[in-house]
């Protein structure tokens, strides 16, 4: 067996619906099933999903307070009021700020933006900033990607005589700020058709409403925040992402072109991964390490030299951020292991002075990845007596809901079910940890702490074709809510498998089933190659892609996990130093089966005394518990009967066959009937045979070994065919006819010969069949065993 690293959760598509979509739209069965699994059941909705870029945006005025906000903004423009855009320092906030700045500039507004400093001001609006904006002459503040939790700041704005319009997408609390207008798709009384917009999506809707048409040139900016903020990529989010990526591929923005260059991205092949792993992290880096304003300036600038300089600066920040993350993550992991072990903590809450609050969200993600527990990472400020934190969660633990139950400890917090940010007093950190762990105990089980791999479907190899993979790309852009399809291929053979890479830490294999083959590559899975036997039937999960090499295009799968559901045989016969091999085997449930006690010392196995099981009798063999064990058959059993008793009806996970045998019968002669016939005739002709005198003569004449001659004589004696007196052998003329198998010596040698032949010198395939037969047989050996007991 080979246990998968994660829990595989497979969606079960409605087959009839998938068949109908496949027929009506002339698409492959694989893609039809993927559509059904995404809740797309009709031909119309499927066509809309597959051709997303042809869809239209919803009327922005369907959003509550939109008309009120638009009128107020136009009034401010007409009256030459100063408008302040209050943004946030992440990629969503930066792109939201950019979208609204460009929109207001088109309308000739007197506007400027303000993004708080993560380190000196923290997350969201703050009173000091609002008072500063008033002093600069602002009479209207528009927040983007923030503000829905800022109750106090809304009152401050009113007190200062400034109108405050909130555009946000974060979870609204039970009480809303007393603002002039709130544009938010998730308000309780909202009737807007799509609730999952990113902050930049809400800003984009406001831009649409202000301009009276869809701002096509802002789609590429809106796509950045939408993808980077990990909102569900369906509905309007997917439309923004798809059309935005298309715009990016022909963009003339100096800022984007400079970013693509430092990130090493090919503009013609940009996709959601380019943004998620190339653009988003670099824009985020500015706000994580200092002031996010350079990121906004990069997106707004029309000057290539300026863009080039800022892009280089931001790229350097991103590299610095990567180093910081690595260092803090290492410290955080040690903190967990030394002080808050996962055996005692269902929710990880760690913190330290000096940890950069700009990168602790990434560190929290790394803790979740390593320990698979909800994680909060805090940066302590001893001087102010506060801790700033970022949290990431796992399925089954709603961060926002559970943090809300601790709100009296959290003067500032906000976020989503899977991610959140917060500020609290240092003295309340232990209490927060205690409460969250108590809450986790009520809603999480042991199974919840095993990572989940969500799979779209199980597909046969025959359905994995170039056409189906090409069609699958119509489902992009992929992201939260519309994940890149992850499929399972179940119970197929391995045509070939090998480790690759300089450190041999990757795997390349070819799957085979019913004449169909598929190449697979598993990055970081090289170690698993040692745990997959040649005749294993394996199941794999991963993502399909097209491999293009030397003008050849072939389907392939990027492997993410592998499992083998049946027992496996590993052939370690001939291994010179068994102890070296044992060190490479899984330590869990390791059992070393030894049939002869003396071999423990001979093979140097004393350090494995807890794993050794000595089999001296049939009873020992029958009573040996091999359930789900990794069994090493150290030496050769004395008989098939004892081996059958050991393995019959048992369910080991793996069997490693070593079969050490000090003196091997196989290479000595197993006499045939002709051997017996000749020696019997020779003795009869001579009348008597003194073996001490004439044994060597027979050896020279026949080319037999002396041991073989002694064996033949012993068999004759046991069958009463001859008598022996003082080393002189005579024929017993009164002997009755008997079979050679009646001789104990003959039976023993014959069985030993067969044991070595079938266990030591058989091919891997022959040995596998032999052991498989024993494992699967039931009552066949019952009578045989009874005779031996």
Coordinates of C-alpha atoms in Angstrom, one line a residue, residues 385-731:
X385 CA 1.3 47.2 24.2
X386 CA -0.4 45.9 21.1
X387 CA -0.2 43.0 18.7
X388 CA -1.0 43.2 15.0
X389 CA -1.9 39.9 13.4
X390 CA -2.9 38.1 10.2
X391 CA -4.8 34.8 10.2
X392 CA -5.4 32.0 7.7
X393 CA -7.7 29.1 8.2
X394 CA -8.7 25.6 7.0
X395 CA -11.9 24.2 5.8
X396 CA -14.4 23.8 8.7
X397 CA -13.2 26.8 10.7
X398 CA -14.8 30.1 9.8
X399 CA -12.3 32.7 10.9
X400 CA -14.5 35.7 10.7
X401 CA -17.3 34.0 12.6
X402 CA -15.1 32.7 15.4
X403 CA -13.2 36.0 15.7
X404 CA -16.5 37.8 16.0
X405 CA -17.2 35.6 19.1
X406 CA -14.0 37.1 20.6
X407 CA -14.7 40.7 19.4
X408 CA -14.3 42.2 22.9
X409 CA -10.7 41.3 22.7
X410 CA -10.3 42.7 19.2
X411 CA -10.8 46.5 18.9
X412 CA -10.0 46.1 15.2
X413 CA -10.5 43.1 13.0
X414 CA -12.0 42.2 9.7
X415 CA -11.8 39.6 6.9
X416 CA -13.3 36.5 5.4
X417 CA -14.0 32.9 6.6
X418 CA -10.5 31.9 5.4
X419 CA -8.4 35.0 6.1
X420 CA -8.5 37.9 8.6
X421 CA -6.5 40.7 10.1
X422 CA -6.7 42.1 13.6
X423 CA -5.2 44.3 16.3
X424 CA -5.4 43.4 20.1
X425 CA -3.7 44.2 23.4
X426 CA -0.6 42.1 24.2
X427 CA -2.2 41.1 27.5
X428 CA -5.1 39.5 25.6
X429 CA -3.1 37.2 23.3
X430 CA -3.2 34.2 25.6
X431 CA -6.9 34.7 26.2
X432 CA -7.5 34.8 22.4
X433 CA -5.5 31.6 21.9
X434 CA -7.5 29.9 24.7
X435 CA -10.9 31.0 23.4
X436 CA -10.2 30.1 19.8
X437 CA -8.9 26.6 20.8
X438 CA -12.1 26.1 22.8
X439 CA -14.2 27.1 19.8
X440 CA -12.2 24.8 17.5
X441 CA -12.8 21.8 19.8
X442 CA -16.5 22.3 19.2
X443 CA -16.4 22.3 15.4
X444 CA -13.3 20.5 14.3
X445 CA -12.6 16.7 14.4
X446 CA -9.3 14.8 14.0
X447 CA -10.2 14.2 10.3
X448 CA -10.5 18.0 9.8
X449 CA -6.7 18.2 10.4
X450 CA -5.8 16.1 7.4
X451 CA -5.5 18.3 4.3
X452 CA -8.1 17.9 1.6
X453 CA -7.6 17.6 -2.1
X454 CA -10.8 18.5 -3.9
X455 CA -11.1 16.6 -7.1
X456 CA -13.4 17.4 -10.0
X457 CA -13.8 13.9 -11.2
X458 CA -12.4 10.4 -11.9
X459 CA -11.6 10.0 -15.5
X460 CA -10.3 7.0 -17.5
X461 CA -7.1 7.4 -19.5
X462 CA -9.0 7.2 -22.8
X463 CA -10.8 10.5 -22.0
X464 CA -7.5 12.4 -21.5
X465 CA -6.9 13.7 -25.0
X466 CA -5.4 16.8 -26.6
X467 CA -8.9 17.9 -27.5
X468 CA -10.3 17.6 -24.0
X469 CA -7.3 19.5 -22.4
X470 CA -7.6 22.3 -25.0
X471 CA -11.3 22.5 -24.3
X472 CA -10.6 22.6 -20.6
X473 CA -8.8 25.9 -21.1
X474 CA -12.2 27.5 -21.9
X475 CA -13.0 27.1 -18.2
X476 CA -10.3 29.6 -17.3
X477 CA -9.4 31.9 -15.7
X478 CA -9.1 29.6 -12.7
X479 CA -9.2 30.6 -9.1
X480 CA -11.2 30.4 -5.9
X481 CA -14.7 29.0 -6.8
X482 CA -13.5 28.0 -10.2
X483 CA -10.3 26.0 -9.4
X484 CA -8.0 24.6 -12.0
X485 CA -9.5 21.2 -12.7
X486 CA -7.9 18.5 -10.6
X487 CA -8.7 15.0 -11.7
X488 CA -8.2 11.5 -10.5
X489 CA -7.0 8.5 -12.6
X490 CA -7.8 5.4 -10.7
X491 CA -6.3 1.9 -10.7
X492 CA -4.0 1.9 -13.6
X493 CA -0.7 0.2 -14.3
X494 CA 2.8 1.7 -14.4
X495 CA 4.5 1.4 -17.8
X496 CA 7.7 3.1 -16.4
X497 CA 8.8 5.1 -13.4
X498 CA 12.0 6.9 -12.5
X499 CA 13.4 9.7 -10.4
X500 CA 14.6 12.8 -12.2
X501 CA 16.3 16.1 -11.2
X502 CA 19.8 16.9 -9.9
X503 CA 18.8 15.7 -6.5
X504 CA 16.5 12.9 -7.7
X505 CA 13.6 14.6 -5.9
X506 CA 11.2 14.6 -8.8
X507 CA 9.4 11.8 -10.5
X508 CA 8.6 10.9 -14.1
X509 CA 6.3 8.0 -15.0
X510 CA 4.0 6.7 -17.7
X511 CA 0.6 5.4 -16.8
X512 CA -1.0 2.6 -18.9
X513 CA -4.5 1.2 -19.1
X514 CA -6.3 -0.7 -21.9
X515 CA -3.7 0.4 -24.5
X516 CA -3.8 4.1 -23.5
X517 CA -0.8 5.8 -22.0
X518 CA -0.2 9.2 -20.2
X519 CA 3.0 10.8 -19.2
X520 CA 3.2 12.2 -15.6
X521 CA 5.6 14.5 -13.8
X522 CA 5.6 14.8 -10.0
X523 CA 7.7 17.7 -8.7
X524 CA 8.9 17.0 -5.2
X525 CA 7.5 13.4 -5.4
X526 CA 10.8 11.6 -6.3
X527 CA 10.9 9.9 -2.9
X528 CA 7.6 8.1 -3.6
X529 CA 9.2 6.2 -6.5
X530 CA 10.9 4.0 -3.9
X531 CA 7.5 3.1 -2.4
X532 CA 5.8 2.0 -5.6
X533 CA 6.4 -1.6 -6.7
X534 CA 6.8 -2.7 -10.3
X535 CA 3.4 -4.5 -10.5
X536 CA 1.5 -1.9 -8.5
X537 CA -1.9 -0.6 -9.6
X538 CA -1.9 3.1 -8.7
X539 CA -4.3 5.9 -8.5
X540 CA -3.0 9.5 -9.0
X541 CA -4.4 13.0 -8.8
X542 CA -3.2 16.1 -10.5
X543 CA -3.7 18.7 -13.2
X544 CA -3.8 18.0 -16.9
X545 CA -1.7 20.0 -19.4
X546 CA -0.2 19.7 -22.8
X547 CA 3.5 19.0 -23.1
X548 CA 5.1 20.7 -26.2
X549 CA 8.5 19.5 -27.1
X550 CA 10.3 19.4 -30.4
X551 CA 7.1 20.3 -32.3
X552 CA 5.3 17.4 -30.6
X553 CA 2.3 17.9 -28.4
X554 CA 1.2 15.2 -25.9
X555 CA -1.2 15.2 -22.9
X556 CA 0.5 14.9 -19.5
X557 CA -0.5 15.2 -15.9
X558 CA 1.3 17.2 -13.2
X559 CA 1.1 14.7 -10.3
X560 CA 0.1 16.0 -6.9
X561 CA -0.5 12.8 -4.9
X562 CA -0.3 9.1 -5.4
X563 CA -1.9 6.1 -3.7
X564 CA -1.7 2.3 -3.9
X565 CA -4.7 0.6 -2.3
X566 CA -3.4 -3.0 -2.3
X567 CA -0.4 -4.8 -0.8
X568 CA 2.9 -4.4 -2.5
X569 CA 5.9 -6.7 -2.9
X570 CA 9.4 -5.2 -2.9
X571 CA 12.3 -7.4 -3.9
X572 CA 15.4 -6.9 -1.7
X573 CA 16.8 -10.4 -2.3
X574 CA 20.5 -10.3 -2.8
X575 CA 20.9 -7.2 -0.7
X576 CA 24.4 -7.6 0.9
X577 CA 23.8 -5.4 3.9
X578 CA 20.2 -5.7 5.1
X579 CA 20.6 -3.1 7.8
X580 CA 21.4 -0.4 5.2
X581 CA 18.2 -1.2 3.3
X582 CA 16.1 -1.3 6.5
X583 CA 17.1 2.4 7.2
X584 CA 15.4 3.4 4.0
X585 CA 12.1 1.6 4.8
X586 CA 9.1 3.3 6.4
X587 CA 9.5 3.1 10.2
X588 CA 5.7 2.9 10.8
X589 CA 4.5 -0.6 11.5
X590 CA 7.8 -2.2 10.5
X591 CA 7.9 -6.0 11.3
X592 CA 11.0 -8.1 10.7
X593 CA 10.0 -11.8 10.3
X594 CA 12.8 -14.1 11.3
X595 CA 12.5 -17.9 11.0
X596 CA 15.8 -18.9 12.5
X597 CA 16.9 -17.1 15.7
X598 CA 20.6 -17.3 14.8
X599 CA 20.1 -15.0 11.8
X600 CA 19.3 -12.0 14.1
X601 CA 22.9 -11.8 15.3
X602 CA 24.3 -13.0 12.0
X603 CA 22.6 -10.2 10.1
X604 CA 23.3 -7.5 12.8
X605 CA 19.6 -6.9 13.6
X606 CA 19.9 -6.4 17.4
X607 CA 19.0 -2.7 17.1
X608 CA 15.6 -3.8 15.7
X609 CA 14.7 -5.9 18.6
X610 CA 11.3 -4.2 19.0
X611 CA 10.4 -4.8 15.4
X612 CA 11.6 -8.5 15.2
X613 CA 9.0 -11.3 15.2
X614 CA 10.5 -14.8 15.6
X615 CA 8.5 -17.5 14.0
X616 CA 9.5 -20.9 15.5
X617 CA 6.2 -22.8 14.9
X618 CA 3.0 -22.9 13.0
X619 CA 1.3 -21.4 16.0
X620 CA 3.7 -18.5 16.0
X621 CA 3.0 -18.0 12.3
X622 CA -0.7 -18.1 12.7
X623 CA -0.7 -15.6 15.6
X624 CA 1.6 -13.1 13.9
X625 CA -0.4 -9.8 13.4
X626 CA 0.6 -8.4 10.1
X627 CA -2.4 -6.1 9.6
X628 CA -1.3 -3.0 7.7
X629 CA 2.3 -3.8 8.5
X630 CA 5.4 -3.3 6.5
X631 CA 6.7 -6.9 6.6
X632 CA 10.3 -7.9 5.9
X633 CA 10.8 -11.6 5.3
X634 CA 14.3 -11.7 6.6
X635 CA 15.3 -15.3 6.0
X636 CA 14.0 -18.4 4.2
X637 CA 11.2 -20.3 6.0
X638 CA 11.7 -24.0 6.7
X639 CA 8.7 -24.9 4.7
X640 CA 5.9 -23.5 2.5
X641 CA 3.5 -24.6 5.2
X642 CA 4.9 -22.2 7.8
X643 CA 5.0 -19.4 5.2
X644 CA 1.4 -20.2 4.3
X645 CA 0.4 -20.1 7.9
X646 CA 2.2 -16.7 8.3
X647 CA 0.6 -15.0 5.3
X648 CA -2.7 -16.7 4.7
X649 CA -5.7 -14.3 5.0
X650 CA -3.4 -11.6 6.4
X651 CA -3.5 -8.0 5.1
X652 CA 0.0 -6.5 5.2
X653 CA 0.6 -3.2 3.6
X654 CA 3.9 -4.2 2.1
X655 CA 6.1 -7.2 1.9
X656 CA 9.9 -6.9 1.5
X657 CA 11.4 -10.2 0.5
X658 CA 15.0 -10.8 1.6
X659 CA 15.1 -14.6 2.2
X660 CA 18.6 -14.9 3.6
X661 CA 19.8 -18.5 3.4
X662 CA 23.3 -19.4 4.7
X663 CA 23.7 -22.7 2.8
X664 CA 21.8 -22.9 -0.4
X665 CA 20.5 -26.3 -1.6
X666 CA 19.7 -25.0 -5.1
X667 CA 23.3 -25.0 -6.3
X668 CA 23.8 -28.6 -5.2
X669 CA 22.4 -31.4 -7.2
X670 CA 18.8 -32.5 -6.6
X671 CA 19.1 -36.2 -7.6
X672 CA 16.7 -37.5 -10.2
X673 CA 15.3 -41.1 -10.5
X674 CA 18.2 -41.9 -12.8
X675 CA 20.7 -41.1 -10.0
X676 CA 18.9 -43.4 -7.6
X677 CA 18.5 -46.1 -10.3
X678 CA 22.2 -46.1 -11.2
X679 CA 23.5 -46.3 -7.6
X680 CA 21.0 -49.0 -6.7
X681 CA 22.1 -51.1 -9.7
X682 CA 25.8 -50.5 -8.9
X683 CA 25.4 -51.7 -5.3
X684 CA 23.3 -54.7 -6.4
X685 CA 25.9 -55.6 -9.1
X686 CA 28.8 -55.4 -6.6
X687 CA 26.8 -57.2 -3.9
X688 CA 28.2 -54.9 -1.3
X689 CA 29.6 -51.3 -1.3
X690 CA 32.1 -50.0 1.2
X691 CA 31.5 -46.3 0.8
X692 CA 34.6 -45.4 2.8
X693 CA 36.8 -47.2 0.3
X694 CA 35.0 -46.7 -3.0
X695 CA 33.0 -43.5 -2.5
X696 CA 35.7 -41.3 -4.1
X697 CA 35.9 -43.6 -7.1
X698 CA 32.2 -43.1 -7.8
X699 CA 32.7 -39.3 -7.4
X700 CA 35.4 -39.4 -10.1
X701 CA 33.5 -41.7 -12.4
X702 CA 30.0 -40.0 -12.2
X703 CA 31.1 -36.4 -11.4
X704 CA 28.8 -36.3 -8.4
X705 CA 29.6 -34.6 -5.2
X706 CA 30.3 -36.8 -2.1
X707 CA 27.3 -35.1 -0.4
X708 CA 25.0 -36.2 -3.2
X709 CA 26.2 -39.8 -2.8
X710 CA 25.7 -39.7 1.0
X711 CA 22.2 -38.3 0.4
X712 CA 21.2 -41.1 -2.0
X713 CA 22.4 -43.7 0.4
X714 CA 20.5 -42.0 3.3
X715 CA 17.3 -42.1 1.3
X716 CA 17.8 -45.8 0.5
X717 CA 18.4 -46.5 4.1
X718 CA 15.3 -44.6 5.3
X719 CA 13.1 -46.5 2.7
X720 CA 14.7 -49.8 3.9
X721 CA 16.1 -50.5 0.5
X722 CA 19.6 -51.1 1.9
X723 CA 21.2 -52.1 5.2
X724 CA 24.4 -50.4 6.5
X725 CA 26.9 -52.1 8.8
X726 CA 30.3 -50.6 9.6
X727 CA 30.0 -48.4 6.5
X728 CA 29.3 -51.3 4.2
X729 CA 26.0 -51.0 2.2
X730 CA 24.0 -54.1 1.2
X731 CA 20.8 -54.4 -0.8

